[in-house]
Coordinates of C-alpha atoms in Angstrom, one line a residue:
M1 CA -7.4 -13.6 -27.7
P2 CA -7.2 -12.8 -24.0
N3 CA -4.4 -10.7 -22.8
L4 CA -4.1 -12.1 -19.3
Y5 CA -1.8 -10.8 -16.5
I6 CA -1.7 -11.6 -12.8
G7 CA -0.9 -9.0 -10.1
L8 CA 0.3 -10.0 -6.6
M9 CA 0.3 -7.5 -3.8
S10 CA 1.1 -7.7 -0.1
G11 CA 0.9 -4.4 1.7
T12 CA 2.2 -2.9 4.9
S13 CA -0.7 -4.4 6.9
M14 CA 0.6 -7.8 5.8
D15 CA -2.7 -9.6 6.2
A16 CA -2.7 -11.5 2.9
I17 CA -1.3 -11.8 -0.6
D18 CA -3.9 -10.4 -2.9
A19 CA -3.9 -12.0 -6.4
V20 CA -5.9 -10.8 -9.4
L21 CA -6.2 -12.1 -12.9
M22 CA -6.6 -9.2 -15.3
D23 CA -7.7 -9.2 -19.0
F24 CA -6.2 -6.3 -20.9
S25 CA -7.4 -7.5 -24.3
E26 CA -10.2 -4.9 -24.4
S27 CA -9.8 -1.1 -24.2
D28 CA -11.7 -1.4 -20.9
S29 CA -9.6 -3.9 -18.9
H30 CA -11.4 -6.0 -16.3
V31 CA -10.8 -8.4 -13.5
V32 CA -11.4 -12.0 -14.5
A33 CA -10.9 -13.5 -11.0
H34 CA -9.3 -12.7 -7.7
F35 CA -8.1 -14.6 -4.7
S36 CA -6.7 -13.6 -1.3
Q37 CA -4.0 -15.9 0.2
A38 CA -3.8 -15.5 4.0
I39 CA -0.3 -15.1 5.3
Q40 CA 0.1 -17.8 8.0
N41 CA 0.7 -16.5 11.5
D42 CA 4.1 -18.2 11.8
L43 CA 5.4 -16.6 8.6
K44 CA 3.9 -13.2 9.6
Y45 CA 5.7 -13.5 12.9
E46 CA 9.0 -14.3 11.3
I47 CA 8.7 -11.4 8.9
N48 CA 7.8 -9.0 11.7
R49 CA 10.7 -10.2 13.7
A50 CA 13.1 -9.7 10.7
I51 CA 11.7 -6.2 10.1
S52 CA 12.3 -5.3 13.8
K53 CA 15.8 -6.8 13.9
R54 CA 16.9 -5.5 10.4
T55 CA 19.4 -8.3 10.1
W56 CA 20.2 -8.5 6.4
P57 CA 20.8 -10.7 4.6
Q58 CA 21.2 -13.5 7.1
D59 CA 17.5 -13.9 7.9
I60 CA 16.2 -13.2 4.5
E61 CA 16.9 -16.3 2.4
E62 CA 14.5 -18.6 4.3
L63 CA 11.8 -15.9 4.5
E64 CA 12.3 -15.3 0.8
Q65 CA 11.6 -19.0 0.0
K66 CA 8.6 -19.2 2.3
F67 CA 7.0 -16.0 0.9
S68 CA 7.7 -17.0 -2.7
Q69 CA 6.0 -20.3 -2.1
A70 CA 3.0 -18.5 -0.5
S71 CA 2.9 -16.2 -3.6
A72 CA 3.0 -19.2 -5.9
D73 CA 0.2 -20.9 -3.9
A74 CA -1.9 -17.8 -4.4
V75 CA -1.3 -17.9 -8.2
H76 CA -2.3 -21.6 -8.3
H77 CA -5.5 -21.0 -6.3
L78 CA -6.3 -18.1 -8.6
L79 CA -5.8 -20.1 -11.8
N80 CA -7.9 -22.9 -10.5
K81 CA -10.7 -20.5 -9.5
A82 CA -10.6 -19.0 -13.0
S83 CA -10.2 -22.3 -14.8
V84 CA -7.2 -20.8 -16.6
Q85 CA -4.0 -22.6 -17.5
A86 CA -0.6 -21.1 -16.6
S87 CA 0.3 -21.1 -20.3
Q88 CA -2.5 -18.6 -21.0
V89 CA -1.1 -16.0 -18.7
A90 CA 1.4 -13.5 -20.3
A91 CA 3.1 -12.6 -17.0
I92 CA 2.9 -12.1 -13.2
G93 CA 3.6 -8.7 -11.6
S94 CA 4.7 -9.4 -8.0
H95 CA 5.2 -6.5 -5.6
G96 CA 6.4 -8.8 -2.8
Q97 CA 6.4 -7.9 0.9
T98 CA 8.3 -4.8 1.8
V99 CA 10.7 -5.4 4.8
F100 CA 12.7 -2.2 4.6
H101 CA 12.2 1.1 2.8
N102 CA 14.5 4.0 3.0
P103 CA 14.9 5.7 -0.4
S104 CA 16.4 8.8 1.2
G105 CA 19.2 6.9 2.9
V106 CA 22.8 6.5 1.8
P107 CA 22.6 4.4 -0.2
P108 CA 18.9 4.5 -1.0
I109 CA 17.3 1.1 -0.3
S110 CA 13.9 -0.6 -0.6
I111 CA 13.8 -4.3 0.0
Q112 CA 10.9 -6.7 -0.8
I113 CA 10.9 -10.4 -0.2
G114 CA 9.2 -12.7 -2.6
S115 CA 11.7 -13.8 -5.4
A116 CA 10.3 -13.2 -8.9
R117 CA 12.7 -15.9 -10.1
Q118 CA 11.3 -18.4 -7.6
I119 CA 7.7 -17.5 -8.4
A120 CA 8.3 -17.9 -12.1
S121 CA 9.9 -21.3 -11.5
K122 CA 7.1 -22.5 -9.2
T123 CA 4.2 -21.2 -11.4
R124 CA 5.8 -21.7 -14.9
I125 CA 4.8 -18.1 -15.7
Q126 CA 7.3 -15.4 -16.4
T127 CA 7.3 -13.0 -13.5
V128 CA 8.3 -9.3 -13.0
G129 CA 9.5 -8.3 -9.6
N130 CA 11.7 -5.7 -7.9
F131 CA 9.6 -2.8 -9.3
R132 CA 11.0 -0.1 -7.1
Q133 CA 14.7 -0.3 -7.9
A134 CA 14.7 1.3 -11.3
D135 CA 12.8 4.4 -10.1
I136 CA 15.2 4.7 -7.1
D137 CA 18.2 4.4 -9.4
A138 CA 16.7 7.3 -11.4
G139 CA 16.6 9.4 -8.2
G140 CA 13.0 8.6 -7.1
Q141 CA 11.4 7.3 -4.0
G142 CA 10.4 4.0 -5.6
A143 CA 6.9 4.7 -4.3
P144 CA 4.0 5.1 -4.6
L145 CA 3.8 3.2 -7.9
A146 CA 0.0 2.7 -8.4
C147 CA -0.6 6.4 -9.3
G148 CA -0.2 5.9 -13.1
Y149 CA -2.9 3.2 -13.0
H150 CA -5.1 5.5 -10.8
E151 CA -4.8 8.1 -13.6
I152 CA -6.0 5.7 -16.3
L153 CA -9.0 4.5 -14.2
F154 CA -10.2 7.7 -12.6
R155 CA -8.8 10.9 -14.2
T156 CA -11.5 13.1 -15.8
I157 CA -11.7 16.7 -17.2
E158 CA -14.9 17.2 -15.3
E159 CA -13.4 17.6 -11.8
N160 CA -10.3 17.5 -9.6
R161 CA -10.0 14.1 -7.9
A162 CA -7.8 12.5 -5.3
I163 CA -7.4 8.7 -4.8
I164 CA -6.5 7.7 -1.2
N165 CA -5.3 4.2 -0.6
L166 CA -5.8 3.2 3.1
G167 CA -3.3 0.4 3.6
G168 CA -0.9 0.1 6.5
I169 CA 0.4 3.5 5.2
A170 CA -1.9 6.0 3.5
N171 CA -1.0 7.4 0.1
I172 CA -2.6 10.0 -2.1
T173 CA -2.8 10.4 -5.9
T174 CA -4.0 13.8 -7.1
L175 CA -5.7 13.8 -10.5
P176 CA -6.2 17.4 -11.8
A177 CA -9.0 18.0 -14.2
D178 CA -6.6 20.2 -16.3
P179 CA -5.0 17.7 -18.8
A180 CA -1.9 19.9 -18.9
S181 CA -1.3 19.5 -15.1
D182 CA 0.9 16.7 -13.8
I183 CA -0.6 14.2 -11.4
T184 CA 1.2 14.0 -8.0
G185 CA 1.2 11.5 -5.2
F186 CA 3.0 10.6 -1.9
D187 CA 2.6 8.8 1.3
T188 CA 0.6 10.9 3.8
G189 CA 1.5 8.9 6.9
P190 CA 0.0 5.9 8.8
A191 CA -3.4 4.6 7.8
N192 CA -3.8 1.2 9.6
T193 CA -0.4 0.2 10.7
L194 CA -0.3 1.9 14.1
S195 CA -3.9 1.2 15.0
D196 CA -3.5 -2.5 13.9
A197 CA -0.3 -2.8 16.0
W198 CA -2.0 -1.2 19.1
T199 CA -5.0 -3.5 18.6
R200 CA -2.8 -6.6 18.5
K201 CA -0.9 -5.5 21.6
F202 CA -4.0 -4.8 23.8
Q203 CA -6.9 -6.7 22.2
G204 CA -5.1 -9.7 20.7
L205 CA -6.9 -9.1 17.4
E206 CA -5.4 -8.4 14.0
F207 CA -7.4 -5.2 13.5
D208 CA -10.1 -3.1 15.1
H209 CA -13.2 -4.2 13.1
N210 CA -15.1 -1.2 11.9
G211 CA -13.2 0.9 14.5
I212 CA -15.5 -0.3 17.3
W213 CA -12.7 -0.1 19.9
A214 CA -11.7 3.3 18.7
Q215 CA -15.3 4.5 18.8
A216 CA -15.4 3.6 22.5
G217 CA -12.5 5.9 23.2
T218 CA -12.1 9.7 23.2
V219 CA -9.5 11.5 21.2
S220 CA -6.7 13.0 23.2
Q221 CA -6.1 16.3 21.5
G222 CA -2.8 16.9 23.2
L223 CA -1.4 13.5 22.1
L224 CA -2.8 14.1 18.6
N225 CA -1.1 17.5 18.3
L226 CA 2.2 15.9 19.5
M227 CA 1.9 13.2 16.9
L228 CA 1.1 15.7 14.1
S229 CA 4.2 17.7 15.1
D230 CA 6.4 14.9 13.7
P231 CA 8.5 16.4 10.9
Y232 CA 7.3 13.8 8.3
F233 CA 3.9 15.5 8.1
R234 CA 5.5 18.8 7.2
Q235 CA 8.0 17.3 4.8
Q236 CA 7.4 18.3 1.2
P237 CA 6.8 15.6 -1.4
P238 CA 8.1 13.6 -3.1
K239 CA 8.1 11.4 0.0
S240 CA 7.3 7.9 1.1
T241 CA 7.4 6.0 4.4
G242 CA 6.7 2.7 6.1
R243 CA 7.0 0.7 9.2
E244 CA 10.6 1.8 9.6
K245 CA 9.2 5.1 10.7
F246 CA 5.6 4.5 12.0
N247 CA 5.7 1.6 14.3
L248 CA 5.0 0.8 18.0
F249 CA 8.4 2.2 19.0
W250 CA 7.4 5.5 17.4
L251 CA 4.0 5.4 19.2
E252 CA 5.4 4.5 22.5
S253 CA 8.0 7.3 22.2
M254 CA 5.1 9.7 21.6
L255 CA 3.3 8.5 24.7
D256 CA 6.6 8.9 26.7
Q257 CA 7.0 12.4 25.5
Y258 CA 3.3 13.2 26.3
K259 CA 3.8 12.1 29.9
I260 CA 0.0 12.3 30.7
P261 CA -1.5 8.8 31.0
V262 CA -3.9 8.0 28.2
E263 CA -6.3 5.0 28.3
E264 CA -5.7 2.3 25.7
K265 CA -9.0 2.9 24.0
D266 CA -8.3 6.6 23.9
V267 CA -5.0 6.0 22.2
Q268 CA -6.8 3.9 19.6
A269 CA -9.3 6.7 19.0
T270 CA -6.4 9.2 18.7
L271 CA -4.6 7.0 16.1
V272 CA -7.7 6.9 13.9
E273 CA -7.9 10.7 14.2
L274 CA -4.2 10.9 13.3
T275 CA -4.9 9.1 10.0
A276 CA -7.9 11.3 9.2
Q277 CA -6.2 14.6 10.1
S278 CA -2.9 13.8 8.4
I279 CA -4.8 13.0 5.2
A280 CA -6.9 16.2 5.5
R281 CA -3.7 18.3 5.9
A282 CA -2.1 16.6 2.9
V283 CA -5.2 17.4 0.8
K284 CA -5.3 21.0 1.9
A285 CA -1.6 21.5 1.3
H286 CA -1.3 19.7 -2.0
A287 CA -4.8 19.2 -3.5
A288 CA -6.7 22.2 -2.2
H289 CA -9.1 22.3 -5.2
T290 CA -10.1 18.6 -5.0
S291 CA -13.9 18.1 -5.5
R292 CA -14.0 14.3 -4.9
I293 CA -11.9 11.8 -2.9
L294 CA -12.1 8.1 -3.8
L295 CA -11.0 5.7 -1.1
C296 CA -9.5 2.2 -1.6
G297 CA -7.5 -0.3 0.4
G298 CA -8.4 -2.2 3.6
G299 CA -9.1 0.9 5.6
S300 CA -11.9 1.9 3.3
Y301 CA -13.9 -0.9 4.9
N302 CA -13.5 0.6 8.4
A303 CA -16.7 2.6 8.8
H304 CA -15.4 4.7 11.7
L305 CA -12.1 5.6 9.9
V306 CA -14.1 6.6 6.8
S307 CA -16.5 8.8 8.8
R308 CA -13.5 10.6 10.5
I309 CA -11.9 11.2 7.1
K310 CA -15.2 12.7 5.8
H311 CA -15.4 14.9 8.8
A312 CA -11.7 16.0 8.5
V313 CA -11.9 17.0 4.8
C314 CA -15.2 18.9 5.4
D315 CA -16.9 19.9 2.1
I316 CA -15.1 17.4 -0.2
H317 CA -17.2 14.6 -1.4
V318 CA -15.8 11.2 -0.2
E319 CA -16.8 7.8 -1.6
C320 CA -15.1 4.5 -2.4
T321 CA -13.7 3.3 -5.7
G322 CA -16.3 0.5 -5.8
T323 CA -18.9 3.2 -6.7
Y324 CA -17.0 3.4 -10.1
G325 CA -16.8 -0.4 -10.5
V326 CA -13.3 -0.8 -9.2
S327 CA -13.0 -3.0 -6.0
E328 CA -11.4 -1.2 -3.1
K329 CA -9.7 -4.4 -2.0
W330 CA -8.1 -5.4 -5.3
M331 CA -6.9 -2.0 -6.6
E332 CA -3.2 -2.4 -5.7
A333 CA -2.9 -5.9 -7.1
M334 CA -4.6 -4.7 -10.3
A335 CA -2.0 -2.0 -10.5
F336 CA 0.9 -4.5 -10.4
A337 CA -0.7 -6.6 -13.2
W338 CA -0.8 -3.4 -15.2
L339 CA 2.8 -2.6 -14.3
A340 CA 3.9 -6.1 -15.4
R341 CA 2.2 -5.4 -18.8
R342 CA 4.1 -2.1 -19.1
T343 CA 7.3 -3.9 -18.4
L344 CA 6.8 -6.5 -21.1
E345 CA 5.8 -3.8 -23.6
G346 CA 9.0 -1.9 -22.7
K347 CA 7.0 1.1 -21.5
P348 CA 7.8 3.3 -18.4
G349 CA 5.8 2.5 -15.3
N350 CA 6.8 5.2 -12.9
V351 CA 5.5 8.8 -12.7
P352 CA 8.4 11.2 -12.0
S353 CA 6.0 13.9 -10.8
V354 CA 5.0 11.4 -8.1
T355 CA 8.2 9.7 -7.1
G356 CA 10.7 12.5 -7.9
A357 CA 12.7 10.5 -10.4
T358 CA 14.6 12.4 -12.9
R359 CA 13.1 10.5 -15.8
K360 CA 10.5 7.9 -16.8
V361 CA 11.9 4.3 -16.6
V362 CA 10.7 0.8 -17.3
L363 CA 10.2 -0.9 -14.0
G364 CA 11.0 -4.3 -12.7
D365 CA 13.2 -7.3 -13.5
L366 CA 11.7 -10.1 -15.7
Y367 CA 12.4 -13.7 -14.9
K368 CA 11.3 -16.6 -17.1
P369 CA 10.4 -20.0 -15.8
D370 CA 13.6 -21.6 -17.2

């Protein structure tokens, strides 16, 4: 019998809700179908405005309903594509859309919209959501959460590996060849979030396709050095970050401090180099013996960004997870299908050596359709 789970993921870049249907009935799990539900511009605008204003909870309820409906729509499209009935699916694992993340605050907070209760009601499939809170309650960062799934897919005794997810924020999972060594992981800093925001502001586009605009510019080494001096890059893991930290206000404050005028295309080139250099520094500091880096996430499709990462990490072999049969685009959604399965089985989903939690915990809140 199939053991079907759906994973829903909307990352920091907020371009779409990615939905995957996973079959875990075999020892070698596989993707049955996938679908990407674009987030409509008006909803994206409202979410961005709410993130900037940080007005909780007044503005959240309506956004919650709209995003929950978009998530349910993604599930319906996915099931139709796969010719699968809702009754055949064991559960949905929904990450939701992060609108605020400050696990080091007092109190520690991470807020995602996209009500698991509403998704369960609209799809008639039990749904797991609010994955981060249990790890935060155990003293962890609540992020990154896909590292345990990366370990299952890619860890080997043959070589030290690192998985780097290039979403809005970049995060790394280190996979030591020594089975006795713990895996680690953390957010290295911005991947696409700053360059996307700069592109929207000055090009009117959602992103810089293949880094063409960045390639037309020249890296400002002085501005790059100023950006890399931000304390976050020196902070020791466990650590996680988001758009609360790395946003246009942060970028514009850097430009104000730098004082020397920089052309818009040169800023874009420098932002790409910031991603590459911050990743390289993280690898050198915390995964110095890495033999192979595997890239996933939307940034792995940006040829210019990938080339700069390869240059920055020097002698480490860099390729994409697709080389190993795991789509770069669907990796994170696959992880949340897996996490939902862990929740239903009563098994921990967090990795304390990654998040800094004091113990392993079962993640997520389960809501049934009724």
